[in-house]
Each structure stands twice: as structure tokens, then as C-alpha cells.
PDB file of C-alpha atoms and ligand atoms in Angstrom:
ATOM      1  CA  MET A  26       0.000   0.000   0.000  1.00 93.00           C
ATOM      2  CA  ILE A  27       1.189   3.493  -0.814  1.00 97.00           C
ATOM      3  CA  THR A  28      -0.391   6.463   0.960  1.00 97.00           C
ATOM      4  CA  LEU A  29      -0.814   9.608  -1.095  1.00 98.00           C
ATOM      5  CA  SER A  30      -2.149  13.085  -0.526  1.00 98.00           C
ATOM      6  CA  ILE A  31      -4.165  14.085  -3.585  1.00 98.00           C
ATOM      7  CA  ASN A  32      -5.972  17.433  -3.697  1.00 98.00           C
ATOM      8  CA  GLY A  33      -5.886  17.565   0.091  1.00 97.00           C
ATOM      9  CA  GLU A  34      -7.321  14.062   0.611  1.00 98.00           C
ATOM     10  CA  THR A  35      -5.455  11.019   1.839  1.00 98.00           C
ATOM     11  CA  ARG A  36      -5.744   8.133  -0.613  1.00 97.00           C
ATOM     12  CA  GLU A  37      -4.296   4.628  -0.370  1.00 97.00           C
ATOM     13  CA  VAL A  38      -3.369   2.659  -3.453  1.00 97.00           C
ATOM     14  CA  ASP A  39      -2.248  -0.933  -3.806  1.00 97.00           C
ATOM     15  CA  VAL A  40       0.114  -0.652  -6.775  1.00 98.00           C
ATOM     16  CA  GLU A  41       3.726  -1.342  -7.723  1.00 97.00           C
ATOM     17  CA  ALA A  42       6.119   1.318  -6.422  1.00 97.00           C
ATOM     18  CA  ASP A  43       7.323   2.130  -9.927  1.00 97.00           C
ATOM     19  CA  MET A  44       3.882   2.614 -11.477  1.00 98.00           C
ATOM     20  CA  PRO A  45       3.789   6.105 -13.045  1.00 98.00           C
ATOM     21  CA  LEU A  46       1.760   8.608 -11.045  1.00 98.00           C
ATOM     22  CA  LEU A  47      -0.305   9.325 -14.170  1.00 98.00           C
ATOM     23  CA  TRP A  48      -1.580   5.741 -14.270  1.00 98.00           C
ATOM     24  CA  VAL A  49      -2.406   5.833 -10.574  1.00 98.00           C
ATOM     25  CA  LEU A  50      -4.349   9.069 -10.949  1.00 98.00           C
ATOM     26  CA  ARG A  51      -6.318   7.957 -13.985  1.00 98.00           C
ATOM     27  CA  GLU A  52      -6.777   4.232 -13.507  1.00 98.00           C
ATOM     28  CA  GLU A  53      -6.705   3.733  -9.735  1.00 98.00           C
ATOM     29  CA  LEU A  54      -8.240   6.987  -8.529  1.00 98.00           C
ATOM     30  CA  GLY A  55     -10.471   7.876 -11.497  1.00 98.00           C
ATOM     31  CA  LEU A  56      -8.996  11.363 -11.870  1.00 98.00           C
ATOM     32  CA  ARG A  57      -9.154  11.577 -15.657  1.00 98.00           C
ATOM     33  CA  GLY A  58      -8.538  15.303 -16.021  1.00 98.00           C
ATOM     34  CA  THR A  59      -4.799  14.655 -16.221  1.00 98.00           C
ATOM     35  CA  LYS A  60      -4.073  13.468 -19.763  1.00 98.00           C
ATOM     36  CA  PHE A  61      -1.784  10.940 -21.365  1.00 98.00           C
ATOM     37  CA  GLY A  62      -0.029  12.393 -24.385  1.00 98.00           C
ATOM     38  CA  CYS A  63       3.430  11.049 -25.134  1.00 98.00           C
ATOM     39  CA  GLY A  64       4.396   9.066 -22.032  1.00 98.00           C
ATOM     40  CA  ILE A  65       8.027  10.204 -22.351  1.00 98.00           C
ATOM     41  CA  SER A  66       8.077  13.588 -20.626  1.00 98.00           C
ATOM     42  CA  GLN A  67       7.873  15.573 -23.853  1.00 98.00           C
ATOM     43  CA  CYS A  68       4.371  17.036 -24.185  1.00 98.00           C
ATOM     44  CA  GLY A  69       3.285  18.092 -20.681  1.00 98.00           C
ATOM     45  CA  ALA A  70      -0.317  16.856 -21.042  1.00 98.00           C
ATOM     46  CA  CYS A  71       0.177  14.909 -17.794  1.00 98.00           C
ATOM     47  CA  THR A  72       1.400  17.887 -15.710  1.00 98.00           C
ATOM     48  CA  VAL A  73       0.382  17.943 -12.043  1.00 98.00           C
ATOM     49  CA  HIS A  74       1.786  19.757  -9.004  1.00 98.00           C
ATOM     50  CA  VAL A  75       3.960  17.978  -6.463  1.00 98.00           C
ATOM     51  CA  ASP A  76       4.559  20.251  -3.478  1.00 98.00           C
ATOM     52  CA  GLY A  77       3.609  23.171  -5.693  1.00 97.00           C
ATOM     53  CA  LYS A  78       6.009  22.393  -8.555  1.00 98.00           C
ATOM     54  CA  ALA A  79       4.918  21.349 -12.038  1.00 98.00           C
ATOM     55  CA  VAL A  80       5.812  17.689 -12.596  1.00 98.00           C
ATOM     56  CA  ARG A  81       5.242  15.354 -15.539  1.00 98.00           C
ATOM     57  CA  SER A  82       3.315  12.511 -13.982  1.00 98.00           C
ATOM     58  CA  CYS A  83       3.890  10.051 -16.847  1.00 98.00           C
ATOM     59  CA  VAL A  84       7.530   9.634 -15.796  1.00 98.00           C
ATOM     60  CA  THR A  85       7.114  10.046 -12.024  1.00 98.00           C
ATOM     61  CA  PRO A  86       7.039   6.773 -10.092  1.00 98.00           C
ATOM     62  CA  VAL A  87       4.195   6.875  -7.590  1.00 98.00           C
ATOM     63  CA  SER A  88       6.495   5.920  -4.718  1.00 97.00           C
ATOM     64  CA  LEU A  89       8.401   9.206  -5.232  1.00 98.00           C
ATOM     65  CA  VAL A  90       5.366  11.297  -4.271  1.00 98.00           C
ATOM     66  CA  ALA A  91       4.391   9.441  -1.094  1.00 96.00           C
ATOM     67  CA  GLY A  92       4.556  12.090   1.632  1.00 92.00           C
ATOM     68  CA  SER A  93       4.178  14.970  -0.842  1.00 97.00           C
ATOM     69  CA  GLU A  94       1.155  17.095  -1.678  1.00 98.00           C
ATOM     70  CA  VAL A  95      -0.105  16.232  -5.144  1.00 98.00           C
ATOM     71  CA  ARG A  96      -2.545  18.550  -6.873  1.00 98.00           C
ATOM     72  CA  THR A  97      -4.324  17.683 -10.108  1.00 98.00           C
ATOM     73  CA  ILE A  98      -6.557  19.776 -12.334  1.00 98.00           C
ATOM     74  CA  GLU A  99      -9.529  18.511 -10.298  1.00 97.00           C
ATOM     75  CA  GLY A 100      -8.047  20.330  -7.292  1.00 98.00           C
ATOM     76  CA  LEU A 101      -7.123  23.581  -9.052  1.00 97.00           C
ATOM     77  CA  GLY A 102     -10.563  25.159  -9.020  1.00 94.00           C
ATOM     78  CA  THR A 103     -14.236  24.408  -9.496  1.00 93.00           C
ATOM     79  CA  PRO A 104     -16.809  25.631 -12.025  1.00 92.00           C
ATOM     80  CA  GLU A 105     -18.270  27.792  -9.230  1.00 95.00           C
ATOM     81  CA  ALA A 106     -14.891  29.049  -8.006  1.00 96.00           C
ATOM     82  CA  PRO A 107     -12.350  28.752 -10.823  1.00 97.00           C
ATOM     83  CA  HIS A 108      -8.661  29.329 -10.162  1.00 97.00           C
ATOM     84  CA  ARG A 109      -7.513  32.679 -11.611  1.00 97.00           C
ATOM     85  CA  VAL A 110      -5.730  30.774 -14.389  1.00 98.00           C
ATOM     86  CA  GLN A 111      -8.946  28.980 -15.295  1.00 97.00           C
ATOM     87  CA  GLN A 112     -10.916  32.236 -15.286  1.00 97.00           C
ATOM     88  CA  ALA A 113      -8.352  33.828 -17.605  1.00 97.00           C
ATOM     89  CA  TRP A 114      -8.492  30.757 -19.861  1.00 98.00           C
ATOM     90  CA  ILE A 115     -12.266  31.211 -20.117  1.00 97.00           C
ATOM     91  CA  ASP A 116     -11.966  34.966 -20.702  1.00 97.00           C
ATOM     92  CA  HIS A 117      -9.467  34.427 -23.536  1.00 97.00           C
ATOM     93  CA  GLN A 118     -11.277  31.327 -24.898  1.00 98.00           C
ATOM     94  CA  VAL A 119      -7.893  29.624 -24.987  1.00 98.00           C
ATOM     95  CA  PRO A 120      -8.637  25.977 -25.833  1.00 97.00           C
ATOM     96  CA  GLN A 121      -9.213  24.582 -29.287  1.00 97.00           C
ATOM     97  CA  CYS A 122      -9.500  20.774 -28.967  1.00 98.00           C
ATOM     98  CA  GLY A 123      -8.727  21.080 -25.256  1.00 97.00           C
ATOM     99  CA  TYR A 124      -6.574  17.980 -24.895  1.00 98.00           C
ATOM    100  CA  CYS A 125      -3.426  19.751 -23.689  1.00 98.00           C
ATOM    101  CA  GLN A 126      -5.217  22.318 -21.568  1.00 98.00           C
ATOM    102  CA  SER A 127      -5.330  20.743 -18.126  1.00 98.00           C
ATOM    103  CA  GLY A 128      -1.558  20.288 -18.300  1.00 98.00           C
ATOM    104  CA  MET A 129      -1.155  23.856 -19.588  1.00 98.00           C
ATOM    105  CA  GLN A 130      -3.210  25.267 -16.732  1.00 98.00           C
ATOM    106  CA  MET A 131      -1.238  23.305 -14.147  1.00 98.00           C
ATOM    107  CA  ALA A 132       2.023  24.514 -15.695  1.00 98.00           C
ATOM    108  CA  ALA A 133       0.743  28.114 -15.767  1.00 98.00           C
ATOM    109  CA  ALA A 134      -0.454  28.003 -12.142  1.00 98.00           C
ATOM    110  CA  ALA A 135       2.916  26.654 -10.978  1.00 98.00           C
ATOM    111  CA  LEU A 136       4.778  29.312 -13.004  1.00 98.00           C
ATOM    112  CA  LEU A 137       2.743  32.123 -11.407  1.00 98.00           C
ATOM    113  CA  GLU A 138       3.537  30.814  -7.937  1.00 96.00           C
ATOM    114  CA  GLU A 139       7.224  31.117  -8.755  1.00 96.00           C
ATOM    115  CA  ILE A 140       7.195  34.199 -10.972  1.00 97.00           C
ATOM    116  CA  PRO A 141       4.157  36.368 -10.162  1.00 96.00           C
ATOM    117  CA  GLU A 142       4.552  38.545 -13.279  1.00 96.00           C
ATOM    118  CA  PRO A 143       6.254  36.463 -15.945  1.00 97.00           C
ATOM    119  CA  THR A 144       7.458  37.966 -19.220  1.00 97.00           C
ATOM    120  CA  ASP A 145       6.755  36.339 -22.584  1.00 96.00           C
ATOM    121  CA  GLU A 146      10.275  34.947 -22.402  1.00 97.00           C
ATOM    122  CA  ASP A 147       9.616  33.437 -18.946  1.00 97.00           C
ATOM    123  CA  ILE A 148       6.412  31.862 -20.257  1.00 97.00           C
ATOM    124  CA  ASP A 149       8.133  30.400 -23.332  1.00 96.00           C
ATOM    125  CA  LYS A 150      11.038  29.108 -21.290  1.00 97.00           C
ATOM    126  CA  ARG A 151       9.062  27.688 -18.378  1.00 96.00           C
ATOM    127  CA  ILE A 152       5.919  26.358 -20.038  1.00 97.00           C
ATOM    128  CA  THR A 153       7.351  23.823 -22.463  1.00 97.00           C
ATOM    129  CA  ASN A 154       4.081  21.919 -22.854  1.00 98.00           C
ATOM    130  CA  ILE A 155       3.062  21.164 -26.428  1.00 98.00           C
ATOM    131  CA  CYS A 156      -0.257  22.316 -27.891  1.00 98.00           C
ATOM    132  CA  ARG A 157      -0.867  20.622 -31.209  1.00 97.00           C
ATOM    133  CA  CYS A 158      -3.609  23.141 -31.960  1.00 98.00           C
ATOM    134  CA  GLY A 159      -1.089  25.979 -31.632  1.00 97.00           C
ATOM    135  CA  CYS A 160      -2.918  28.044 -28.990  1.00 97.00           C
ATOM    136  CA  TYR A 161       0.337  29.558 -27.729  1.00 97.00           C
ATOM    137  CA  GLU A 162      -0.593  33.205 -28.335  1.00 97.00           C
ATOM    138  CA  ARG A 163      -3.820  32.882 -26.342  1.00 98.00           C
ATOM    139  CA  ILE A 164      -2.019  30.897 -23.627  1.00 98.00           C
ATOM    140  CA  ARG A 165       0.521  33.700 -23.208  1.00 97.00           C
ATOM    141  CA  ALA A 166      -2.217  36.341 -23.102  1.00 97.00           C
ATOM    142  CA  ALA A 167      -4.159  34.328 -20.494  1.00 98.00           C
ATOM    143  CA  VAL A 168      -1.077  33.903 -18.323  1.00 98.00           C
ATOM    144  CA  HIS A 169      -0.560  37.690 -18.346  1.00 97.00           C
ATOM    145  CA  THR A 170      -4.216  38.227 -17.404  1.00 97.00           C
ATOM    146  CA  SER A 171      -3.926  35.625 -14.611  1.00 96.00           C
ATOM    147  CA  ALA A 172      -0.869  37.443 -13.291  1.00 95.00           C
ATOM    148  CA  LYS A 173      -2.823  40.697 -13.041  1.00 83.00           C
ATOM    149  CA  GLY A 174      -5.603  38.872 -11.188  1.00 69.00           C
ATOM    150  CA  ALA A 175      -3.199  37.824  -8.424  1.00 60.00           C
TER     151      ALA A 175
HETATM  152  S1  LIG B 579       2.260  12.393 -21.318  1.00 84.36           S
HETATM  153 FE1  LIG B 579       3.681  13.090 -19.848  1.00 84.36          FE
HETATM  154  S2  LIG B 579       4.883  14.536 -20.890  1.00 84.36           S
HETATM  155 FE2  LIG B 579       3.569  13.730 -22.431  1.00 84.36          FE
HETATM  156  S1  LIG B 580      -5.918  22.855 -27.552  1.00 84.36           S
HETATM  157 FE1  LIG B 580      -5.648  21.117 -28.824  1.00 84.36          FE
HETATM  158  S2  LIG B 580      -3.701  20.360 -28.272  1.00 84.36           S
HETATM  159 FE2  LIG B 580      -3.843  22.222 -27.216  1.00 84.36          FE
END
């Protein structure tokens, strides 16, 4: 058994220690908002927070996050009380197909915790997630709006 803290709740999972966190979230805990894209740490679709830092869950063994605070998109905000990043995403109508967007929002929220007013260069350097629909301009604009809403 591995004990995890996910979105503020304690959860126990009976899995191999090296199972990727992404699999645990999606298949064991039913948290399907975190997406599988490449599985090799390239695309960022699987981004979650571990102790406030953006982490690619497809290459993170679950045993590494025991004792840490894990936050997924389900814990970022709610439809009634969206996180400022989510509100900015809505205001800018950022998503196209939407597949990459939960990972993008997690990456953006973590960036703003570290750099409250990021420049375009900071955003490009720190949010390396891939959007196959090419929504990068709207993502940048939404990050700037989120920063102002701090
Ligand atoms: S699925 Fe994890 S980085 Fe692509
Ligand atoms: S919105 Fe389609 S991949 Fe990003």
C-alpha cells in the first residue's frame, strides 16, 4: 500500500512502487482530467503539481510522491470558483480541442507561484508543454491576465 495526498485528501493505493503517477491518478483513482499524451516527458499533457512544482506525472514513479502534496486539475478550481488561471483561460477562450489544456493550466499556475509577473520569455522558457492546436498566443495572453488577477 502506498499512501498519497491528492488534492488535500489522503488516498491509499495498492500498486507497484514504480507505477507512473499518471496511471495511478487515472486508472486507480479515477482522476481523468490529467491526460496521457506522449508518455516520455515531452508534451506536458500529464502535468500535475507535487509540493507546488509542475511535474510530468507520466515519468514520475508513484512511490516518489508518497509524503508529498499532489494537486491535479480537479483540485485547481471548481466551475463555481475557478482558479484565476482557469478564469483567464475562459476569458481568452484559450482551448481549441482542449486535450493539452489541463496540463497547460497546471504549468501556468505553478509558473505564477514562482514568478508572479512572468514575461513572454519566462512563459516560453518555463511552459514547455506542447499544444498541437497551436494556442500559444492565447495561452501567453491568459497567463498575463492571470498574473494581473493575483
Ligand atoms: S504524457 Fe507526460 S509529458 Fe507527455
Ligand atoms: S488545444 Fe488542442 S492540443 Fe492544445
